[in-house]
Short mmCIF file of C-alpha atoms in Angstrom, two decimals:
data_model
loop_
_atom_site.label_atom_id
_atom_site.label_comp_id
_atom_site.label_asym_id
_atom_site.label_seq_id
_atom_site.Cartn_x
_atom_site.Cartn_y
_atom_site.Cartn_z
CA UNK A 38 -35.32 27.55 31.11
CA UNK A 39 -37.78 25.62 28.96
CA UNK A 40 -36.55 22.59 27.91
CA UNK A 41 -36.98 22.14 23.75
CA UNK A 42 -35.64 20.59 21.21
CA UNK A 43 -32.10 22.10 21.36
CA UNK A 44 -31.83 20.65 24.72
CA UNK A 45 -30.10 17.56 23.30
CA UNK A 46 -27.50 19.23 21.30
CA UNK A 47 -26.99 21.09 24.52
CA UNK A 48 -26.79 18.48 26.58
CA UNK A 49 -24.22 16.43 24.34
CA UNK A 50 -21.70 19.64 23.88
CA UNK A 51 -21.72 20.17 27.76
CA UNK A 52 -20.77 16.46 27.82
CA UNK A 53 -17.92 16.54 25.78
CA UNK A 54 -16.82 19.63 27.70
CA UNK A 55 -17.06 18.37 30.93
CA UNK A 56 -14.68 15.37 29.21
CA UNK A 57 -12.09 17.90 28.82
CA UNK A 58 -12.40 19.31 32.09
CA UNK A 59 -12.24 15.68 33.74
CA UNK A 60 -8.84 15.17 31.63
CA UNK A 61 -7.55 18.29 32.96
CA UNK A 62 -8.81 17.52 36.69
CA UNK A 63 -6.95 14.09 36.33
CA UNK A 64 -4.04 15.76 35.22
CA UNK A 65 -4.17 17.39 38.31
CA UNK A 66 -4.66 14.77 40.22
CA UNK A 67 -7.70 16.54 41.93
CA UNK A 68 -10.70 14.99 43.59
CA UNK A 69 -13.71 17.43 42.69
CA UNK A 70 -16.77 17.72 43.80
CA UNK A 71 -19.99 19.67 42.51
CA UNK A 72 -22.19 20.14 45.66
CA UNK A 73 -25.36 21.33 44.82
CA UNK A 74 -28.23 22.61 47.18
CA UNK A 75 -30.91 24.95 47.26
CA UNK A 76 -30.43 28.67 48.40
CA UNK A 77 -29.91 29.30 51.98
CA UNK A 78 -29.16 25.11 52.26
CA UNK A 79 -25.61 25.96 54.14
CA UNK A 80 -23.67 25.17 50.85
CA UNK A 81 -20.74 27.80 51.52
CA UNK A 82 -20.93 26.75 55.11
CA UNK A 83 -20.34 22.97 54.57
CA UNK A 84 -17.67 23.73 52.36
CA UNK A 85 -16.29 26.33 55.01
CA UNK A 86 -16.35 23.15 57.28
CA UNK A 87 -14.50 21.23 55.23
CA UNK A 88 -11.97 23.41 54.50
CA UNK A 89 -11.53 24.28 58.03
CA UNK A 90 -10.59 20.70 58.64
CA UNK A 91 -8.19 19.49 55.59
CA UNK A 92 -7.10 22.32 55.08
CA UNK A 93 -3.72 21.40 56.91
CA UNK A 94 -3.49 18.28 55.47
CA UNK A 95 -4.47 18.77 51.65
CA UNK A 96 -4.58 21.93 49.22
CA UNK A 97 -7.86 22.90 48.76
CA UNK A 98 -9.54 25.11 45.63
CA UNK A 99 -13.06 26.40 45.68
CA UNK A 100 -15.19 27.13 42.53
CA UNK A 101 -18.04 29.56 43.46
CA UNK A 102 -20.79 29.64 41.01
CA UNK A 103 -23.39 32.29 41.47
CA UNK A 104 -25.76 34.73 39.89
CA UNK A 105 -24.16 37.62 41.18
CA UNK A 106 -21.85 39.01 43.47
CA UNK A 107 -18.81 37.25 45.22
CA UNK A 108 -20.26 37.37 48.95
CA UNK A 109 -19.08 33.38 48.66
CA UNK A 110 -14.84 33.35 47.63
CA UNK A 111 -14.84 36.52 50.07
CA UNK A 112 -16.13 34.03 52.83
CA UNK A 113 -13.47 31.64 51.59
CA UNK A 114 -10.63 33.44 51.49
CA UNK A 115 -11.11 34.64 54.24
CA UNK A 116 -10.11 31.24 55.86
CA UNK A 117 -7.00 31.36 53.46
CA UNK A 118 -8.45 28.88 50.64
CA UNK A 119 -7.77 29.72 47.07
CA UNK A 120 -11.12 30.81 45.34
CA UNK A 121 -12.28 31.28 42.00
CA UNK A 122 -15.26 33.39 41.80
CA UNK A 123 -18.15 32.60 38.35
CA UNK A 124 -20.73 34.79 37.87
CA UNK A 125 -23.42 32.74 35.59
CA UNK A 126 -25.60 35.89 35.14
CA UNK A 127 -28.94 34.98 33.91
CA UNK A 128 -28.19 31.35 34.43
CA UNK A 129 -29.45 29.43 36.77
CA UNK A 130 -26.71 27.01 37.06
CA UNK A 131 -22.99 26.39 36.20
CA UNK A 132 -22.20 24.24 32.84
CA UNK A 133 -18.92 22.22 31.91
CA UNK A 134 -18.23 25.82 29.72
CA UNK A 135 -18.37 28.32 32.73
CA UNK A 136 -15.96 25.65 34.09
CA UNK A 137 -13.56 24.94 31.27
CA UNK A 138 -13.26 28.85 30.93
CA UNK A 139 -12.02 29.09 34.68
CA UNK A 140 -9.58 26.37 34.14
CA UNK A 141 -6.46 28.27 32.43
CA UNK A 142 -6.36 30.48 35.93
CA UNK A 143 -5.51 26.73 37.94
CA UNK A 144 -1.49 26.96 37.81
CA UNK A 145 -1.46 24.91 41.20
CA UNK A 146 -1.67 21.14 41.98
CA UNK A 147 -5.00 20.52 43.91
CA UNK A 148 -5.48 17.56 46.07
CA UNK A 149 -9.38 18.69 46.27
CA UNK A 150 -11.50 21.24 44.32
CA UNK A 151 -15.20 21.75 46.05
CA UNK A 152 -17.19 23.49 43.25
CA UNK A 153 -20.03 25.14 44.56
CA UNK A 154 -23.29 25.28 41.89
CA UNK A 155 -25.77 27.95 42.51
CA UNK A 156 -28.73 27.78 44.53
CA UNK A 157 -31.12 25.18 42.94
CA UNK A 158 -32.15 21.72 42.96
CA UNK A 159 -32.99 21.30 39.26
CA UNK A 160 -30.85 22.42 36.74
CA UNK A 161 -27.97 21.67 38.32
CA UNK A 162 -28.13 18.24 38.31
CA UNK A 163 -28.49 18.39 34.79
CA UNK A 164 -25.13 19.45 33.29
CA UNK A 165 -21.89 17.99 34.52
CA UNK A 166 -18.94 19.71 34.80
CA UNK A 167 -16.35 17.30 35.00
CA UNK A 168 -16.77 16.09 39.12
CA UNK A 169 -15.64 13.46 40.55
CA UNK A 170 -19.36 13.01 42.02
CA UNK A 171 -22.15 14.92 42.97
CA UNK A 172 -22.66 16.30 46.41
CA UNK A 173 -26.00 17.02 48.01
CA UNK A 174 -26.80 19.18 50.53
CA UNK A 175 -30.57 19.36 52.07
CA UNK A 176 -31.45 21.42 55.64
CA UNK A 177 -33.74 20.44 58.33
CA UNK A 178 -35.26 23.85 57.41
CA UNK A 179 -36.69 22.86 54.24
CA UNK A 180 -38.52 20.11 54.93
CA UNK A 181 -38.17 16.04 54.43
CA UNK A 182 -39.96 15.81 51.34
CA UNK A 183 -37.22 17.46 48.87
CA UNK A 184 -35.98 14.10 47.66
CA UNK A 185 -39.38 13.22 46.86
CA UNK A 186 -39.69 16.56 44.55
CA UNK A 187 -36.61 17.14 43.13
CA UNK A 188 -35.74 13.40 42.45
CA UNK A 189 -32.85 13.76 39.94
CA UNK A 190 -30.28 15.48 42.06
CA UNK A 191 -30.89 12.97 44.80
CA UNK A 192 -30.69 9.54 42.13
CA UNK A 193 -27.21 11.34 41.03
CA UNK A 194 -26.20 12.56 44.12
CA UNK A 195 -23.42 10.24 45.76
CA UNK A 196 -23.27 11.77 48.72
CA UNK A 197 -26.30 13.55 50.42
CA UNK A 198 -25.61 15.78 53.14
CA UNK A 199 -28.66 16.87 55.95
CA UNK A 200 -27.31 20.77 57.21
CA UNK A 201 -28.88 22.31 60.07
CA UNK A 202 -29.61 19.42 62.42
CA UNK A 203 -29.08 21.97 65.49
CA UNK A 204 -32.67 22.87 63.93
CA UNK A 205 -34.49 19.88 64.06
CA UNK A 206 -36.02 20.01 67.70
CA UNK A 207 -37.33 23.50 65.77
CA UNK A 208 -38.83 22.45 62.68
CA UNK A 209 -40.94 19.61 61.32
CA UNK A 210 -38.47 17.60 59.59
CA UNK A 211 -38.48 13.39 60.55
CA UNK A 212 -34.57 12.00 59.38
CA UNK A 213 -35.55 9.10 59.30
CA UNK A 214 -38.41 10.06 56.45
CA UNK A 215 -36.13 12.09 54.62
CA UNK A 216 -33.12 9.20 54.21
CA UNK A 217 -35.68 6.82 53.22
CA UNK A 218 -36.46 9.07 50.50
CA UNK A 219 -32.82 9.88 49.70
CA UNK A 220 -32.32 5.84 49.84
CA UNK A 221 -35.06 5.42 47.29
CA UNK A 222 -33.77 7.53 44.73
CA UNK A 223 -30.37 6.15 45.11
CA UNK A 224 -29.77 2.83 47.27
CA UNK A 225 -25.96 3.74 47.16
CA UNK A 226 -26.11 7.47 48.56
CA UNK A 227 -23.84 8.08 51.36
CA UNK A 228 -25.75 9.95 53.99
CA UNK A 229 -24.49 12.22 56.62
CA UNK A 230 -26.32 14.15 59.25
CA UNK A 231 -24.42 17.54 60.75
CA UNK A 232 -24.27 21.09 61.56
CA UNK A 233 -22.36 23.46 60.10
CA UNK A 234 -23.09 26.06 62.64
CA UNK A 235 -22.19 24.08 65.86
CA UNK A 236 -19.38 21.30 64.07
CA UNK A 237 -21.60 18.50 64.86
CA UNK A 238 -21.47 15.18 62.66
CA UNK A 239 -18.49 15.82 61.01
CA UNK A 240 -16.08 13.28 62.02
CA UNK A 241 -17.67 10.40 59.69
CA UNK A 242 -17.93 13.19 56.79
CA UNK A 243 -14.57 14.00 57.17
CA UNK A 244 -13.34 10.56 57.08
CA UNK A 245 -15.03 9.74 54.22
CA UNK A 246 -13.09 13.11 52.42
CA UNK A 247 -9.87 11.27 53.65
CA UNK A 248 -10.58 8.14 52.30
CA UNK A 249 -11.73 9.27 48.72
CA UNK A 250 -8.60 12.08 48.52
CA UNK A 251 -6.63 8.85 49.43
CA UNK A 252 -7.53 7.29 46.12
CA UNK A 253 -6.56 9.96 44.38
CA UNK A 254 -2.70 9.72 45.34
CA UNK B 223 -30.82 25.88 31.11
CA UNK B 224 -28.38 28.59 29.44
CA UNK B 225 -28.77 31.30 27.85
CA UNK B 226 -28.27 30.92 24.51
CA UNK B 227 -29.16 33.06 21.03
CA UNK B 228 -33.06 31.42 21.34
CA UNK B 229 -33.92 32.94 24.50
CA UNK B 230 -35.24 36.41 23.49
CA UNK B 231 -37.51 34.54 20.66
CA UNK B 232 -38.52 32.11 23.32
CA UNK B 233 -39.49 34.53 26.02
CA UNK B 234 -40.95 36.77 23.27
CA UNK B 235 -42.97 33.46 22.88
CA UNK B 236 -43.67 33.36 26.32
CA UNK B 237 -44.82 36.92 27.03
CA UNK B 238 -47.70 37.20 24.21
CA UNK B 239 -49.12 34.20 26.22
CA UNK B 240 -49.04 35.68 29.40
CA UNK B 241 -50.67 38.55 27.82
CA UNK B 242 -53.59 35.90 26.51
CA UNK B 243 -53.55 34.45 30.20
CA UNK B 244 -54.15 37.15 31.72
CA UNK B 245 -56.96 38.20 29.32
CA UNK B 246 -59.14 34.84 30.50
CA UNK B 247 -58.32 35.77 34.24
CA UNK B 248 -59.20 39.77 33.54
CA UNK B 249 -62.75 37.84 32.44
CA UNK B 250 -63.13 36.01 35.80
CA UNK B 251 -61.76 38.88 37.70
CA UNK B 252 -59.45 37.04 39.64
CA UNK B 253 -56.48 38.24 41.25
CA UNK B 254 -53.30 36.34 39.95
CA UNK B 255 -50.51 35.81 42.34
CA UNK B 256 -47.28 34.43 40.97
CA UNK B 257 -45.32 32.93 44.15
CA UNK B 258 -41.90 32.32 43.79
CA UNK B 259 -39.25 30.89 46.48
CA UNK B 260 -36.79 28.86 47.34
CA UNK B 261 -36.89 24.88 47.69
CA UNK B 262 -38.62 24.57 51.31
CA UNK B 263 -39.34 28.21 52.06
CA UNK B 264 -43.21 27.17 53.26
CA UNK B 265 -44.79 28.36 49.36
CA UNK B 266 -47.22 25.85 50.07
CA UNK B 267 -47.44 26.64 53.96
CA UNK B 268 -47.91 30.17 53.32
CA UNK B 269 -50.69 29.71 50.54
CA UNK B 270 -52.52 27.02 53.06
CA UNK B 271 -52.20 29.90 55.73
CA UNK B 272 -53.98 32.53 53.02
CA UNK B 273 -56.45 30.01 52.24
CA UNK B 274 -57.35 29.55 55.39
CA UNK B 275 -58.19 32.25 56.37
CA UNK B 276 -59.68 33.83 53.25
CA UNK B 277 -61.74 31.50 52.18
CA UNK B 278 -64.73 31.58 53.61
CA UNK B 279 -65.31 35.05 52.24
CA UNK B 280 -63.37 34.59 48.60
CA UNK B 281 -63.41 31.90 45.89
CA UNK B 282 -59.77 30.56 45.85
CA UNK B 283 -57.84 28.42 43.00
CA UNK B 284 -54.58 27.39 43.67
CA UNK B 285 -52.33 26.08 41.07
CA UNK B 286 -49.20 23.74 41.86
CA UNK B 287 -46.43 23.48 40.14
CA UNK B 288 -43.69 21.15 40.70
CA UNK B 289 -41.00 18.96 39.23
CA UNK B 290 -43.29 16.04 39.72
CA UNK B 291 -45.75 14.69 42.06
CA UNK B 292 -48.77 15.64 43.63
CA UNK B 293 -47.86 16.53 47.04
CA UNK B 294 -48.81 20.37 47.33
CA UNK B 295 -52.28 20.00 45.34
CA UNK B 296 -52.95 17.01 47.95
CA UNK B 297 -52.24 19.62 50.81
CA UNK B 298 -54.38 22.12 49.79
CA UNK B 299 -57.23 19.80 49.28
CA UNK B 300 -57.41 18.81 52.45
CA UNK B 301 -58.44 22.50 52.96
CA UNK B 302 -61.39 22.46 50.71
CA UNK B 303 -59.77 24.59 48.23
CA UNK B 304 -59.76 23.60 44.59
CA UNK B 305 -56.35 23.40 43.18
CA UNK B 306 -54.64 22.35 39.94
CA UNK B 307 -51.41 20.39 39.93
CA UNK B 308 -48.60 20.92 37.29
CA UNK B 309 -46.10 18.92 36.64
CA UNK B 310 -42.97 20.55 35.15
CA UNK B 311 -40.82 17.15 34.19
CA UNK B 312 -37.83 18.44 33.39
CA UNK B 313 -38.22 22.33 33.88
CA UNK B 314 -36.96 24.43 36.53
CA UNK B 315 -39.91 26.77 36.19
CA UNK B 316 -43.67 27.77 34.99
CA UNK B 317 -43.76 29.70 32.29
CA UNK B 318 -47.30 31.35 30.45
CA UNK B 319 -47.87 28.05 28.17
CA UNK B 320 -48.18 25.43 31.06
CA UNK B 321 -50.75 28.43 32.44
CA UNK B 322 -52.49 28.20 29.34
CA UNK B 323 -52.78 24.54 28.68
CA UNK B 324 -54.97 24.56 32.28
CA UNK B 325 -57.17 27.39 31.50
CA UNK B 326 -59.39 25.34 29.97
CA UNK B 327 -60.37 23.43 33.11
CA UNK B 328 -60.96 26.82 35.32
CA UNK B 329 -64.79 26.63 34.52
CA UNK B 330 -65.50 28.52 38.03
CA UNK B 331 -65.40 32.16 38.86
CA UNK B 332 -62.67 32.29 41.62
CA UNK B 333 -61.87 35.79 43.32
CA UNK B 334 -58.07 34.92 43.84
CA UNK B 335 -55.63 32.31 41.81
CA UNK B 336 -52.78 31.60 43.78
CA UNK B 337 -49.98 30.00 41.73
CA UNK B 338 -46.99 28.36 43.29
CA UNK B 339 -43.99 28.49 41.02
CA UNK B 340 -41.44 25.73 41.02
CA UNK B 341 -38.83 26.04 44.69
CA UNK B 342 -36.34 27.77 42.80
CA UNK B 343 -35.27 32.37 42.41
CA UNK B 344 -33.74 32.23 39.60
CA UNK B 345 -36.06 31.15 36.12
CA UNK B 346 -39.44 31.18 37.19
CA UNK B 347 -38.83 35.36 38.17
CA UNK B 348 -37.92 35.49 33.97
CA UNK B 349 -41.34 34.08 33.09
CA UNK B 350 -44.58 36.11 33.70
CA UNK B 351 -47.18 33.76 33.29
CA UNK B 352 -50.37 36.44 33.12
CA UNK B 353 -50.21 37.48 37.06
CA UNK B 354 -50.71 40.59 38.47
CA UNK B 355 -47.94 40.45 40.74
CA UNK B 356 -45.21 38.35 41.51
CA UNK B 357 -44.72 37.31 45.61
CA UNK B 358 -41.76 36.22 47.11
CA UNK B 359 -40.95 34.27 49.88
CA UNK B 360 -37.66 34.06 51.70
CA UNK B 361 -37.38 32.19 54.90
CA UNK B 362 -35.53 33.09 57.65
CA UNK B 363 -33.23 29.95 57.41
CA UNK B 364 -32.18 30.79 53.93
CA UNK B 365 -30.01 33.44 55.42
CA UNK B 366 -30.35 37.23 54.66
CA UNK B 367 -27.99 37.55 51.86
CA UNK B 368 -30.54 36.13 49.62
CA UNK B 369 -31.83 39.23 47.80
CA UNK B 370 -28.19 39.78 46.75
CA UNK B 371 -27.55 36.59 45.22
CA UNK B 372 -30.67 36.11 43.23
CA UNK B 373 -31.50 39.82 42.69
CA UNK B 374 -33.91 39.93 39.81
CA UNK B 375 -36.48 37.75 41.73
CA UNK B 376 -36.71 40.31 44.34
CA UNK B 377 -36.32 43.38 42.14
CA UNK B 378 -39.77 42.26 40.28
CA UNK B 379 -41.76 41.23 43.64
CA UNK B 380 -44.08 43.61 44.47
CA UNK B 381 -44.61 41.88 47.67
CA UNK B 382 -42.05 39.83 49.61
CA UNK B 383 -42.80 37.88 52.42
CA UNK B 384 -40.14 36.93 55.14
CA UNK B 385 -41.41 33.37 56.24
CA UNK B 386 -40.42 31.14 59.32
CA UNK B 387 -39.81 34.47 61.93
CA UNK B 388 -40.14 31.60 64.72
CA UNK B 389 -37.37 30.14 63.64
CA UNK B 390 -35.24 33.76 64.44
CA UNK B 391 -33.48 33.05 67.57
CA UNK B 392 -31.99 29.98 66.04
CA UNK B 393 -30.57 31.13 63.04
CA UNK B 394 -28.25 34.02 61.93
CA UNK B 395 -30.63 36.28 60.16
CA UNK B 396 -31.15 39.86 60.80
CA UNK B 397 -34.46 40.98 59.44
CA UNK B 398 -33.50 44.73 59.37
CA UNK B 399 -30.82 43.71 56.80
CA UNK B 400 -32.82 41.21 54.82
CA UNK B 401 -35.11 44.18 54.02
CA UNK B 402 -32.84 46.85 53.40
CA UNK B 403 -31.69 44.06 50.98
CA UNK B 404 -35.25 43.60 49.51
CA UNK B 405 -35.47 47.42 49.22
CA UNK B 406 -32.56 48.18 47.28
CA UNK B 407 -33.71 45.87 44.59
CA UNK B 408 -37.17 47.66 44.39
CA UNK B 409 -37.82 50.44 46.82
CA UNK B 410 -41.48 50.40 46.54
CA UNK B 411 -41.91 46.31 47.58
CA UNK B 412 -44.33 45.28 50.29
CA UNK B 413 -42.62 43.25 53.12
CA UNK B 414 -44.18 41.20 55.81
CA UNK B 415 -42.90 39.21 58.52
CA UNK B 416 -44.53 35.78 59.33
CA UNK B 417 -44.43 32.68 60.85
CA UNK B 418 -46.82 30.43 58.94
CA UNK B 419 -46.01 27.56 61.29
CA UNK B 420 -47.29 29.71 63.88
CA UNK B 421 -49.35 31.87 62.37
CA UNK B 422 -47.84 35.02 63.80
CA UNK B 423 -47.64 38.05 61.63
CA UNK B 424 -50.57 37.49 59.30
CA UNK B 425 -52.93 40.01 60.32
CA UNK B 426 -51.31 43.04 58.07
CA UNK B 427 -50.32 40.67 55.28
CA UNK B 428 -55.03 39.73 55.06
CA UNK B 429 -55.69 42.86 55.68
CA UNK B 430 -53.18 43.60 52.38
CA UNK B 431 -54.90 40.49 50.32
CA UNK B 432 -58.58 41.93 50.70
CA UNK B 433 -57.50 45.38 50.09
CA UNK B 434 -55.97 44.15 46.32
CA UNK B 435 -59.45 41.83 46.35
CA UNK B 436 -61.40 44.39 46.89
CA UNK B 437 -59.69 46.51 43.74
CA UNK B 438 -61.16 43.81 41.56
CA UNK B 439 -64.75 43.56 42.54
#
C-alpha cells in the first residue's frame, strides 16, 4: 500500500497495540519471534526445524499469517505443534491487531511462540506485533543482494537466517557477500547458515533458541 | 499497509492514472509489461534475457523499481538498453503515479516497456499502472504452492513464467502442479518454463513477445 499521510496515525495505533500484546506475551512468559522472509524463502520449513528439535524440551505455539489458505498450521500440526491459523486477506502483512485478535484463543503457557509473517520483505518489517525480536530468513536461491534492497528488515532483524545452503554449489549466491551486507545494515545481527531440507547448520541455531528461552525462565 | 476505509478512494485514485498512463504509451505504441514476483525470482534476469535477445530488432525501455538503489537499472545498462530507475522508499509496490511522474522523460519511441514491479505478490498485483498485461514470475525454489498463497497475483497474469527450471532436480517442485495451480486462478494464462541462468526454454516464450509486438505495429 501507498504510504500517505495516515501512515503515522497508523503506525502509532499498531504501536500501542503491539504494547498490549507484549504485556500479554510477558504474562506468559513466552519468547516470540516474528520471522519474516520472502515467499518460497523456507519460512514454514525453518520453523518446522525448530520445532522438530525443542519440541521435547519446551511448548511451542505457531502463528501463521497468510493471504489465504492454511497449507502452513496443516504442515504444523502435523508434527503435533499447536497452530493458530490468520488469514490477512488483502493485506500484505500481519499488524499488532490481526495479533491481539488471536490472543483470547492462547489458554496455554508458551515457553516459545514463532509467528510466521507473510511472504514479503517490506511491509513486514514495518509494524510490530509485540516480538521478542525479529527473525530473518534469506535463501541461497534468491540471490546475495537482498540486504542491499530491502534494507529495513535486515537493520531490524536480530537474527538473519541463510535457508537453502544445500543450493549454493547451484546458484550464484557468494556468503560471504551476502553477511557483509547483512553486517552493514546491522553490526549486531546474529547470522546463521543452514538447510532446512537436509538439517545442516542447525546445532549453533538451536543453541542460540536455548539460550534466549533460558532468559525467559 | 492495511486495508483501511481509504483504500477504494485511493485505488480509485490510482486507476484514472493508469488510464492516463496508458494513454501516453497507446501514443508511442509500446507494449507495457507489468512484471511482478517474488524477492529473488530472476525479474531482472528474466527481463536481461528478453532484452537480449529482442533487441536488436525492437526499441526496449525498461523501468526499475525498487525499495532503493540502483542495482537493476545498472544491470540492464550494461546491455545497452535504456532503463529508468524508481525508487519506492517506503512502498511495497508501483502504483500508476510513480509511472506518471517518469513519463515525462520517455522522449523516445520504444516498441516494448518492460516494468519490473517491486520483489513482492501481494500489492503491486492491486495496482495497474497503465500496462497491457501483467507477467508473473515464480521460481522453481519458491516452491509450488505459491499460486495458492498469493492468489490474486496469479489470477490477473495473463502470462506466468516458471523461472530457474535448472534448479529442478534440487528442489521439491513439481511443475505439473505449479500449473494446474496457475490455471485454476485464471484458466486462460500463458505459462512458460525457463531457465534464465541457462537460457533454456526461451524459444516459445520470443516467439510469444514478437507475436504481441507485432499486434502493435
Amino acid at each position: 500500500m501507498k504510504k500517505i499521510s495516515i501512515l503515522k496515525p497508523v503506525l502509532d495505533a499498531n504501536q500501542e497495540r503491539a504494547r498490549e500484546n507484549r504485556k500479554f506475551f510477558d504474562r506468559l512468559g513466552s519468547l516470540v519471534i516474528n520471522v519474516i522472509a520472502a515467499p518460497g524463502a523456507g519460512k514454514t520449513s525453518v520453523i518446522e526445524s525448530l520445532g522438530r528439535r525443542l519440541k521435547s524440551e519446551y511448548k511451542i505455539l505457531v502463528i501463521e499469517g497468510d493471504i489465504r489458505g492454511s497449507l502452513d498450521s496443516a504442515r504444523i500440526k502435523k508434527l503435533k505443534i499447536d497452530a493458530i491459523q490468520i488469514n490477512t486477506l488483502t493485506a500484505c502483512h500481519l499488524d499488532a491487531f490481526m495479533i491481539g485478535r488471536v490472543l483470547p484463543r492462547i489458554r496455554k503457557k508458551y515457553d516459545l511462540i514463532l509467528i510466521e509473517n507473510v511472504g514479503n520483505l517490506v511491509c513486514p518489517a514495518e509494524f510490530e506485533i509485540g516480538e521478542d525480536f525479529k527473525l530473518a530468513i534469506l535463501s541461497t536461491a534468491e540471490g546475495d543482494d537482498k540486504p542491499l534492497k530491502y534494507p529495513l528488515l535486515f537493520h531490524l532483524a536480530r537474527v538473519a537466517v541463510i535457508n537453502k545452503r544445500d543450493l549454493l554449489p547451484h546458484v550464484d549466491f557468494d556468503p560471504r557477500r551476502a553477511k557483509k551486507e547483512i553486517r552493514k545494515r546491522n553490526p549486531r545481527a546474529v547470522i546463521f547458515e543452514v538447510s532446512a531440507k537436509t538439517g545442516a547448520g542447525f546445532e549453533p541455531f538451536i543453541e542460540f533458541m536455548k539460550k534466549e528461552l533460558r532468559k525467559k525462565r
